[in-house]
């Protein structure tokens, strides 16, 4: 268990999230987003956005701007086509880590073009993904893009460091982010009873992207549930069924240490 003092743990159930639903999009927001604003729920640590989105085939987000944000996209099923004003074009799919640094400003679009990718309309399927935004160390950085496949690492079932700016993970991070106080880890726990241990940090955010897990000292967590921790960590997470979890480890918060 954590050696840090005065831990604080808040469980946020998936069904309580704010929702945006239109004909082509089912989006659930862990924090205030767009027209959904709650002054008591704007961020945790350096994490401002944790959106779980389902986009229908042939639909998606048209070209729109971002600025001064590190944006990490994690696809759970289907495929998402990314295009941006820097000339980057790519298809994001399960097991591919992707980061876009908005910096001084970037335009991009994200669409579910699954049948166009396969050239077979029978392969139409929704794309299901989680998009997360963290605050960079500095504003006005040069925009950038990075992606890397990490499927083989995930197959081992442990906690894989997918995106990080923390120096301690420099030699084992798939993609980098311009935040020296944050790292994102993923565990794909394919076998029930698979167990991982959370890192210790001033701020942790655990999100159950699929399946069901048991968290030491908390109990069962279901798909869509999140746990926000302060001055905590070290708890064991056990899969009750095949599961996938996303963990943000943060050593600072918005506005300072």
PDB file of C-alpha atoms in Angstrom:
ATOM      1  CA  UNK A   1       0.000   0.000   0.000  1.00  0.00           C
ATOM      2  CA  UNK A   2       1.101   3.583  -0.476  1.00  0.00           C
ATOM      3  CA  UNK A   3       3.626   5.075   1.897  1.00  0.00           C
ATOM      4  CA  UNK A   4       2.275   8.553   1.112  1.00  0.00           C
ATOM      5  CA  UNK A   5       0.301  10.259   3.858  1.00  0.00           C
ATOM      6  CA  UNK A   6      -3.343  11.327   3.930  1.00  0.00           C
ATOM      7  CA  UNK A   7      -4.546   9.587   0.769  1.00  0.00           C
ATOM      8  CA  UNK A   8      -7.755  10.742  -0.866  1.00  0.00           C
ATOM      9  CA  UNK A   9      -9.741   8.431  -3.171  1.00  0.00           C
ATOM     10  CA  UNK A  10     -12.899   9.343  -5.096  1.00  0.00           C
ATOM     11  CA  UNK A  11     -14.829   6.809  -7.162  1.00  0.00           C
ATOM     12  CA  UNK A  12     -16.796   8.224 -10.120  1.00  0.00           C
ATOM     13  CA  UNK A  13     -19.287   5.824 -11.668  1.00  0.00           C
ATOM     14  CA  UNK A  14     -19.551   5.631 -15.427  1.00  0.00           C
ATOM     15  CA  UNK A  15     -23.302   6.158 -15.427  1.00  0.00           C
ATOM     16  CA  UNK A  16     -22.927   9.537 -13.713  1.00  0.00           C
ATOM     17  CA  UNK A  17     -20.814  11.097 -16.481  1.00  0.00           C
ATOM     18  CA  UNK A  18     -22.057  14.033 -18.532  1.00  0.00           C
ATOM     19  CA  UNK A  19     -23.182  12.971 -22.006  1.00  0.00           C
ATOM     20  CA  UNK A  20     -23.345  14.368 -25.528  1.00  0.00           C
ATOM     21  CA  UNK A  21     -25.528  12.400 -27.931  1.00  0.00           C
ATOM     22  CA  UNK A  22     -26.296  13.256 -31.537  1.00  0.00           C
ATOM     23  CA  UNK A  23     -27.189  11.054 -34.502  1.00  0.00           C
ATOM     24  CA  UNK A  24     -23.581   9.985 -35.174  1.00  0.00           C
ATOM     25  CA  UNK A  25     -21.906  10.410 -31.761  1.00  0.00           C
ATOM     26  CA  UNK A  26     -22.266   8.952 -28.276  1.00  0.00           C
ATOM     27  CA  UNK A  27     -19.821  10.796 -26.009  1.00  0.00           C
ATOM     28  CA  UNK A  28     -19.373  10.529 -22.252  1.00  0.00           C
ATOM     29  CA  UNK A  29     -17.333  13.137 -20.382  1.00  0.00           C
ATOM     30  CA  UNK A  30     -15.497  12.478 -17.123  1.00  0.00           C
ATOM     31  CA  UNK A  31     -14.849  16.232 -16.697  1.00  0.00           C
ATOM     32  CA  UNK A  32     -16.576  19.440 -17.793  1.00  0.00           C
ATOM     33  CA  UNK A  33     -16.531  19.626 -21.583  1.00  0.00           C
ATOM     34  CA  UNK A  34     -18.158  21.925 -24.126  1.00  0.00           C
ATOM     35  CA  UNK A  35     -21.630  22.927 -23.037  1.00  0.00           C
ATOM     36  CA  UNK A  36     -21.402  20.606 -20.029  1.00  0.00           C
ATOM     37  CA  UNK A  37     -19.857  22.696 -17.270  1.00  0.00           C
ATOM     38  CA  UNK A  38     -19.576  21.890 -13.592  1.00  0.00           C
ATOM     39  CA  UNK A  39     -17.241  24.209 -11.643  1.00  0.00           C
ATOM     40  CA  UNK A  40     -16.547  21.367  -9.205  1.00  0.00           C
ATOM     41  CA  UNK A  41     -15.530  18.954 -11.955  1.00  0.00           C
ATOM     42  CA  UNK A  42     -13.022  20.597 -14.288  1.00  0.00           C
ATOM     43  CA  UNK A  43      -9.872  18.468 -13.962  1.00  0.00           C
ATOM     44  CA  UNK A  44      -7.774  16.158 -11.815  1.00  0.00           C
ATOM     45  CA  UNK A  45      -4.059  16.793 -11.541  1.00  0.00           C
ATOM     46  CA  UNK A  46      -3.066  17.822 -15.074  1.00  0.00           C
ATOM     47  CA  UNK A  47      -5.846  15.855 -16.792  1.00  0.00           C
ATOM     48  CA  UNK A  48      -8.570  18.112 -18.217  1.00  0.00           C
ATOM     49  CA  UNK A  49     -10.405  15.803 -20.612  1.00  0.00           C
ATOM     50  CA  UNK A  50     -11.249  12.096 -20.485  1.00  0.00           C
ATOM     51  CA  UNK A  51     -13.893  11.567 -23.157  1.00  0.00           C
ATOM     52  CA  UNK A  52     -15.174   8.142 -24.164  1.00  0.00           C
ATOM     53  CA  UNK A  53     -16.554   8.409 -27.715  1.00  0.00           C
ATOM     54  CA  UNK A  54     -18.406   6.106 -30.091  1.00  0.00           C
ATOM     55  CA  UNK A  55     -18.594   7.397 -33.683  1.00  0.00           C
ATOM     56  CA  UNK A  56     -20.666   5.761 -36.427  1.00  0.00           C
ATOM     57  CA  UNK A  57     -19.099   4.686 -39.762  1.00  0.00           C
ATOM     58  CA  UNK A  58     -18.508   7.502 -42.243  1.00  0.00           C
ATOM     59  CA  UNK A  59     -18.976  10.135 -39.530  1.00  0.00           C
ATOM     60  CA  UNK A  60     -16.715  12.098 -37.229  1.00  0.00           C
ATOM     61  CA  UNK A  61     -15.306  15.401 -36.121  1.00  0.00           C
ATOM     62  CA  UNK A  62     -14.767  17.837 -38.990  1.00  0.00           C
ATOM     63  CA  UNK A  63     -11.655  20.029 -39.107  1.00  0.00           C
ATOM     64  CA  UNK A  64     -11.391  22.063 -35.899  1.00  0.00           C
ATOM     65  CA  UNK A  65      -8.626  23.877 -33.980  1.00  0.00           C
ATOM     66  CA  UNK A  66      -6.687  23.090 -30.804  1.00  0.00           C
ATOM     67  CA  UNK A  67      -4.034  25.068 -28.959  1.00  0.00           C
ATOM     68  CA  UNK A  68      -1.615  24.511 -26.043  1.00  0.00           C
ATOM     69  CA  UNK A  69      -2.723  20.983 -25.171  1.00  0.00           C
ATOM     70  CA  UNK A  70      -1.225  17.479 -25.257  1.00  0.00           C
ATOM     71  CA  UNK A  71      -3.908  15.204 -26.742  1.00  0.00           C
ATOM     72  CA  UNK A  72      -3.614  11.415 -26.434  1.00  0.00           C
ATOM     73  CA  UNK A  73      -6.095   9.187 -28.288  1.00  0.00           C
ATOM     74  CA  UNK A  74      -6.556   5.507 -27.403  1.00  0.00           C
ATOM     75  CA  UNK A  75      -8.772   3.361 -29.660  1.00  0.00           C
ATOM     76  CA  UNK A  76     -10.608   0.427 -28.093  1.00  0.00           C
ATOM     77  CA  UNK A  77     -12.273  -0.950 -31.235  1.00  0.00           C
ATOM     78  CA  UNK A  78     -12.666   0.071 -34.873  1.00  0.00           C
ATOM     79  CA  UNK A  79     -10.402   2.611 -36.551  1.00  0.00           C
ATOM     80  CA  UNK A  80     -10.100   6.394 -36.541  1.00  0.00           C
ATOM     81  CA  UNK A  81      -8.633   8.440 -39.390  1.00  0.00           C
ATOM     82  CA  UNK A  82      -6.549  11.445 -38.343  1.00  0.00           C
ATOM     83  CA  UNK A  83      -5.641  14.362 -40.638  1.00  0.00           C
ATOM     84  CA  UNK A  84      -4.078  17.650 -39.557  1.00  0.00           C
ATOM     85  CA  UNK A  85      -2.779  20.946 -40.867  1.00  0.00           C
ATOM     86  CA  UNK A  86       0.844  19.776 -40.523  1.00  0.00           C
ATOM     87  CA  UNK A  87       0.250  17.146 -43.176  1.00  0.00           C
ATOM     88  CA  UNK A  88      -0.026  14.144 -40.875  1.00  0.00           C
ATOM     89  CA  UNK A  89      -2.405  11.420 -42.066  1.00  0.00           C
ATOM     90  CA  UNK A  90      -2.889   8.197 -40.188  1.00  0.00           C
ATOM     91  CA  UNK A  91      -5.245   5.470 -39.083  1.00  0.00           C
ATOM     92  CA  UNK A  92      -5.439   4.883 -35.324  1.00  0.00           C
ATOM     93  CA  UNK A  93      -6.514   1.398 -34.214  1.00  0.00           C
ATOM     94  CA  UNK A  94      -6.383  -0.706 -31.021  1.00  0.00           C
ATOM     95  CA  UNK A  95      -2.839  -1.065 -29.746  1.00  0.00           C
ATOM     96  CA  UNK A  96      -1.559   2.064 -31.505  1.00  0.00           C
ATOM     97  CA  UNK A  97      -0.461   4.912 -29.228  1.00  0.00           C
ATOM     98  CA  UNK A  98      -1.073   8.379 -30.698  1.00  0.00           C
ATOM     99  CA  UNK A  99      -0.274  11.882 -29.475  1.00  0.00           C
ATOM    100  CA  UNK A 100      -0.923  15.295 -30.968  1.00  0.00           C
ATOM    101  CA  UNK A 101       0.744  18.363 -29.456  1.00  0.00           C
ATOM    102  CA  UNK A 102      -1.420  21.371 -30.309  1.00  0.00           C
ATOM    103  CA  UNK A 103       1.174  23.972 -29.265  1.00  0.00           C
ATOM    104  CA  UNK A 104       0.819  27.309 -31.058  1.00  0.00           C
ATOM    105  CA  UNK A 105      -2.176  25.960 -32.941  1.00  0.00           C
ATOM    106  CA  UNK A 106      -3.197  23.049 -35.139  1.00  0.00           C
ATOM    107  CA  UNK A 107      -6.244  22.057 -37.191  1.00  0.00           C
ATOM    108  CA  UNK A 108      -7.298  18.438 -37.410  1.00  0.00           C
ATOM    109  CA  UNK A 109     -10.177  16.104 -38.182  1.00  0.00           C
ATOM    110  CA  UNK A 110     -11.014  12.655 -36.803  1.00  0.00           C
ATOM    111  CA  UNK A 111     -13.372  10.355 -38.664  1.00  0.00           C
ATOM    112  CA  UNK A 112     -14.575   6.793 -38.720  1.00  0.00           C
ATOM    113  CA  UNK A 113     -13.841   5.789 -42.298  1.00  0.00           C
ATOM    114  CA  UNK A 114     -13.719   2.052 -41.629  1.00  0.00           C
ATOM    115  CA  UNK A 115     -15.392   0.925 -44.845  1.00  0.00           C
ATOM    116  CA  UNK A 116     -13.237   3.231 -46.974  1.00  0.00           C
ATOM    117  CA  UNK A 117     -10.101   1.881 -45.310  1.00  0.00           C
ATOM    118  CA  UNK A 118     -11.068  -1.720 -46.041  1.00  0.00           C
ATOM    119  CA  UNK A 119     -12.784  -0.912 -49.397  1.00  0.00           C
ATOM    120  CA  UNK A 120     -15.566  -3.161 -48.155  1.00  0.00           C
ATOM    121  CA  UNK A 121     -18.851  -1.702 -46.826  1.00  0.00           C
ATOM    122  CA  UNK A 122     -19.420  -4.960 -44.908  1.00  0.00           C
ATOM    123  CA  UNK A 123     -16.613  -3.892 -42.571  1.00  0.00           C
ATOM    124  CA  UNK A 124     -18.616  -0.922 -41.329  1.00  0.00           C
ATOM    125  CA  UNK A 125     -18.356  -0.670 -37.561  1.00  0.00           C
ATOM    126  CA  UNK A 126     -18.413   2.119 -34.975  1.00  0.00           C
ATOM    127  CA  UNK A 127     -15.080   3.356 -33.681  1.00  0.00           C
ATOM    128  CA  UNK A 128     -14.830   3.385 -29.892  1.00  0.00           C
ATOM    129  CA  UNK A 129     -12.043   5.431 -28.344  1.00  0.00           C
ATOM    130  CA  UNK A 130     -10.937   7.473 -25.339  1.00  0.00           C
ATOM    131  CA  UNK A 131      -9.437  10.909 -25.864  1.00  0.00           C
ATOM    132  CA  UNK A 132      -7.472  12.564 -23.070  1.00  0.00           C
ATOM    133  CA  UNK A 133      -6.022  16.075 -22.777  1.00  0.00           C
ATOM    134  CA  UNK A 134      -3.229  17.086 -20.407  1.00  0.00           C
ATOM    135  CA  UNK A 135      -1.632  20.479 -19.866  1.00  0.00           C
ATOM    136  CA  UNK A 136       1.896  20.911 -21.320  1.00  0.00           C
ATOM    137  CA  UNK A 137       4.788  22.415 -19.360  1.00  0.00           C
ATOM    138  CA  UNK A 138       4.818  25.543 -21.540  1.00  0.00           C
ATOM    139  CA  UNK A 139       2.480  27.329 -23.906  1.00  0.00           C
ATOM    140  CA  UNK A 140       3.437  28.290 -27.435  1.00  0.00           C
ATOM    141  CA  UNK A 141       5.298  25.069 -28.262  1.00  0.00           C
ATOM    142  CA  UNK A 142       5.789  23.845 -31.821  1.00  0.00           C
ATOM    143  CA  UNK A 143       2.856  21.581 -32.803  1.00  0.00           C
ATOM    144  CA  UNK A 144       3.714  17.919 -33.320  1.00  0.00           C
ATOM    145  CA  UNK A 145       2.418  14.391 -33.850  1.00  0.00           C
ATOM    146  CA  UNK A 146       3.649  10.925 -32.872  1.00  0.00           C
ATOM    147  CA  UNK A 147       2.333   7.366 -33.035  1.00  0.00           C
ATOM    148  CA  UNK A 148       3.695   3.901 -32.293  1.00  0.00           C
ATOM    149  CA  UNK A 149       2.243   0.415 -32.071  1.00  0.00           C
ATOM    150  CA  UNK A 150       2.451  -1.194 -28.623  1.00  0.00           C
ATOM    151  CA  UNK A 151       0.311  -4.299 -29.142  1.00  0.00           C
ATOM    152  CA  UNK A 152       3.113  -6.760 -28.334  1.00  0.00           C
ATOM    153  CA  UNK A 153       3.907  -5.024 -25.043  1.00  0.00           C
ATOM    154  CA  UNK A 154       0.235  -5.003 -24.038  1.00  0.00           C
ATOM    155  CA  UNK A 155      -0.070  -8.742 -24.671  1.00  0.00           C
ATOM    156  CA  UNK A 156       2.074  -9.412 -21.606  1.00  0.00           C
ATOM    157  CA  UNK A 157      -0.756  -8.118 -19.412  1.00  0.00           C
ATOM    158  CA  UNK A 158       1.275  -5.710 -17.286  1.00  0.00           C
ATOM    159  CA  UNK A 159       1.149  -1.940 -16.971  1.00  0.00           C
ATOM    160  CA  UNK A 160       2.665  -0.471 -20.157  1.00  0.00           C
ATOM    161  CA  UNK A 161       3.893   3.141 -20.208  1.00  0.00           C
ATOM    162  CA  UNK A 162       2.260   4.462 -23.376  1.00  0.00           C
ATOM    163  CA  UNK A 163       2.799   8.235 -23.183  1.00  0.00           C
ATOM    164  CA  UNK A 164       5.061  10.164 -20.837  1.00  0.00           C
ATOM    165  CA  UNK A 165       7.127  13.247 -20.223  1.00  0.00           C
ATOM    166  CA  UNK A 166       8.401  11.970 -16.878  1.00  0.00           C
ATOM    167  CA  UNK A 167      12.186  11.442 -16.935  1.00  0.00           C
ATOM    168  CA  UNK A 168      11.874   8.162 -15.013  1.00  0.00           C
ATOM    169  CA  UNK A 169      10.114   6.513 -17.980  1.00  0.00           C
ATOM    170  CA  UNK A 170      12.336   7.955 -20.725  1.00  0.00           C
ATOM    171  CA  UNK A 171      13.799   4.576 -21.722  1.00  0.00           C
ATOM    172  CA  UNK A 172      10.513   2.675 -21.800  1.00  0.00           C
ATOM    173  CA  UNK A 173       7.898   5.085 -23.114  1.00  0.00           C
ATOM    174  CA  UNK A 174       6.157   4.473 -26.440  1.00  0.00           C
ATOM    175  CA  UNK A 175       5.392   8.119 -27.237  1.00  0.00           C
ATOM    176  CA  UNK A 176       6.425  11.364 -25.546  1.00  0.00           C
ATOM    177  CA  UNK A 177       4.316  14.256 -24.299  1.00  0.00           C
ATOM    178  CA  UNK A 178       5.418  17.786 -23.468  1.00  0.00           C
ATOM    179  CA  UNK A 179       4.534  17.410 -19.798  1.00  0.00           C
ATOM    180  CA  UNK A 180       7.419  16.487 -17.488  1.00  0.00           C
ATOM    181  CA  UNK A 181       4.997  15.708 -14.644  1.00  0.00           C
ATOM    182  CA  UNK A 182       2.654  13.224 -16.358  1.00  0.00           C
ATOM    183  CA  UNK A 183       2.600   9.691 -17.737  1.00  0.00           C
ATOM    184  CA  UNK A 184      -0.155   7.471 -19.101  1.00  0.00           C
ATOM    185  CA  UNK A 185      -0.072   3.704 -18.585  1.00  0.00           C
ATOM    186  CA  UNK A 186      -2.312   1.012 -20.083  1.00  0.00           C
ATOM    187  CA  UNK A 187      -2.938  -2.562 -18.958  1.00  0.00           C
ATOM    188  CA  UNK A 188      -4.778  -5.005 -21.204  1.00  0.00           C
ATOM    189  CA  UNK A 189      -5.751  -7.691 -18.718  1.00  0.00           C
ATOM    190  CA  UNK A 190      -6.921 -10.478 -21.018  1.00  0.00           C
ATOM    191  CA  UNK A 191      -7.001 -13.242 -18.410  1.00  0.00           C
ATOM    192  CA  UNK A 192      -9.219 -13.048 -15.334  1.00  0.00           C
ATOM    193  CA  UNK A 193      -7.139 -12.847 -12.143  1.00  0.00           C
ATOM    194  CA  UNK A 194      -4.432 -10.853 -13.939  1.00  0.00           C
ATOM    195  CA  UNK A 195      -3.044  -8.390 -11.388  1.00  0.00           C
ATOM    196  CA  UNK A 196      -1.123  -5.126 -11.649  1.00  0.00           C
ATOM    197  CA  UNK A 197      -0.061  -2.594  -9.033  1.00  0.00           C
ATOM    198  CA  UNK A 198      -0.665   1.140  -9.413  1.00  0.00           C
ATOM    199  CA  UNK A 199       2.275   3.544  -9.278  1.00  0.00           C
ATOM    200  CA  UNK A 200       2.502   5.975  -6.375  1.00  0.00           C
ATOM    201  CA  UNK A 201       2.030   9.645  -7.217  1.00  0.00           C
ATOM    202  CA  UNK A 202       0.493  12.854  -5.869  1.00  0.00           C
ATOM    203  CA  UNK A 203      -2.311  12.446  -8.445  1.00  0.00           C
ATOM    204  CA  UNK A 204      -3.600   9.311 -10.152  1.00  0.00           C
ATOM    205  CA  UNK A 205      -6.550   8.801 -12.485  1.00  0.00           C
ATOM    206  CA  UNK A 206      -7.690   5.239 -13.178  1.00  0.00           C
ATOM    207  CA  UNK A 207     -10.254   4.661 -15.940  1.00  0.00           C
ATOM    208  CA  UNK A 208     -11.839   1.274 -16.673  1.00  0.00           C
ATOM    209  CA  UNK A 209     -12.079   1.337 -20.461  1.00  0.00           C
ATOM    210  CA  UNK A 210     -13.548  -2.152 -20.729  1.00  0.00           C
ATOM    211  CA  UNK A 211     -14.458  -5.081 -18.521  1.00  0.00           C
ATOM    212  CA  UNK A 212     -14.481  -5.198 -14.725  1.00  0.00           C
ATOM    213  CA  UNK A 213     -11.701  -5.050 -12.143  1.00  0.00           C
ATOM    214  CA  UNK A 214     -11.300  -5.188  -8.383  1.00  0.00           C
ATOM    215  CA  UNK A 215      -9.313  -2.401  -6.724  1.00  0.00           C
ATOM    216  CA  UNK A 216      -7.663  -3.051  -3.388  1.00  0.00           C
ATOM    217  CA  UNK A 217      -9.423  -1.041  -0.673  1.00  0.00           C
ATOM    218  CA  UNK A 218     -12.181   0.127  -3.061  1.00  0.00           C
ATOM    219  CA  UNK A 219     -13.956  -2.930  -4.446  1.00  0.00           C
ATOM    220  CA  UNK A 220     -15.369  -3.679  -7.900  1.00  0.00           C
ATOM    221  CA  UNK A 221     -15.044  -1.168 -10.721  1.00  0.00           C
ATOM    222  CA  UNK A 222     -17.059  -1.503 -13.915  1.00  0.00           C
ATOM    223  CA  UNK A 223     -16.654  -0.314 -17.494  1.00  0.00           C
ATOM    224  CA  UNK A 224     -16.742   3.495 -17.556  1.00  0.00           C
ATOM    225  CA  UNK A 225     -15.889   3.898 -13.870  1.00  0.00           C
ATOM    226  CA  UNK A 226     -13.001   6.150 -12.835  1.00  0.00           C
ATOM    227  CA  UNK A 227     -11.048   6.602  -9.621  1.00  0.00           C
ATOM    228  CA  UNK A 228      -9.344   9.897  -8.771  1.00  0.00           C
ATOM    229  CA  UNK A 229      -6.590   9.584  -6.205  1.00  0.00           C
ATOM    230  CA  UNK A 230      -4.457  12.142  -4.394  1.00  0.00           C
ATOM    231  CA  UNK A 231      -1.362  11.268  -2.339  1.00  0.00           C
ATOM    232  CA  UNK A 232      -2.044   7.623  -3.032  1.00  0.00           C
ATOM    233  CA  UNK A 233      -1.067   4.641  -5.129  1.00  0.00           C
ATOM    234  CA  UNK A 234       0.381   1.182  -4.786  1.00  0.00           C
ATOM    235  CA  UNK A 235      -3.007  -0.561  -4.761  1.00  0.00           C
ATOM    236  CA  UNK A 236      -3.441  -3.884  -6.517  1.00  0.00           C
ATOM    237  CA  UNK A 237      -5.853  -4.042  -9.458  1.00  0.00           C
ATOM    238  CA  UNK A 238      -7.214  -7.486 -10.338  1.00  0.00           C
ATOM    239  CA  UNK A 239      -9.249  -8.376 -13.414  1.00  0.00           C
ATOM    240  CA  UNK A 240     -12.554 -10.099 -12.666  1.00  0.00           C
ATOM    241  CA  UNK A 241     -13.166 -10.559 -16.414  1.00  0.00           C
ATOM    242  CA  UNK A 242     -10.997  -9.537 -19.390  1.00  0.00           C
ATOM    243  CA  UNK A 243     -10.429  -5.803 -18.890  1.00  0.00           C
ATOM    244  CA  UNK A 244      -8.466  -2.793 -20.089  1.00  0.00           C
ATOM    245  CA  UNK A 245      -7.513   0.103 -17.826  1.00  0.00           C
ATOM    246  CA  UNK A 246      -5.946   3.512 -18.484  1.00  0.00           C
ATOM    247  CA  UNK A 247      -3.897   5.101 -15.693  1.00  0.00           C
ATOM    248  CA  UNK A 248      -2.598   8.679 -15.581  1.00  0.00           C
ATOM    249  CA  UNK A 249       0.254   9.217 -13.147  1.00  0.00           C
ATOM    250  CA  UNK A 250       0.756  12.929 -12.371  1.00  0.00           C
ATOM    251  CA  UNK A 251       3.262  14.691 -10.139  1.00  0.00           C
ATOM    252  CA  UNK A 252       1.732  18.162 -10.383  1.00  0.00           C
ATOM    253  CA  UNK A 253      -1.693  19.699 -10.763  1.00  0.00           C
ATOM    254  CA  UNK A 254      -3.166  22.531 -12.781  1.00  0.00           C
ATOM    255  CA  UNK A 255      -1.937  25.777 -11.249  1.00  0.00           C
ATOM    256  CA  UNK A 256       1.135  24.373  -9.507  1.00  0.00           C
ATOM    257  CA  UNK A 257       2.552  21.544  -7.417  1.00  0.00           C
TER     258      UNK A 257
END
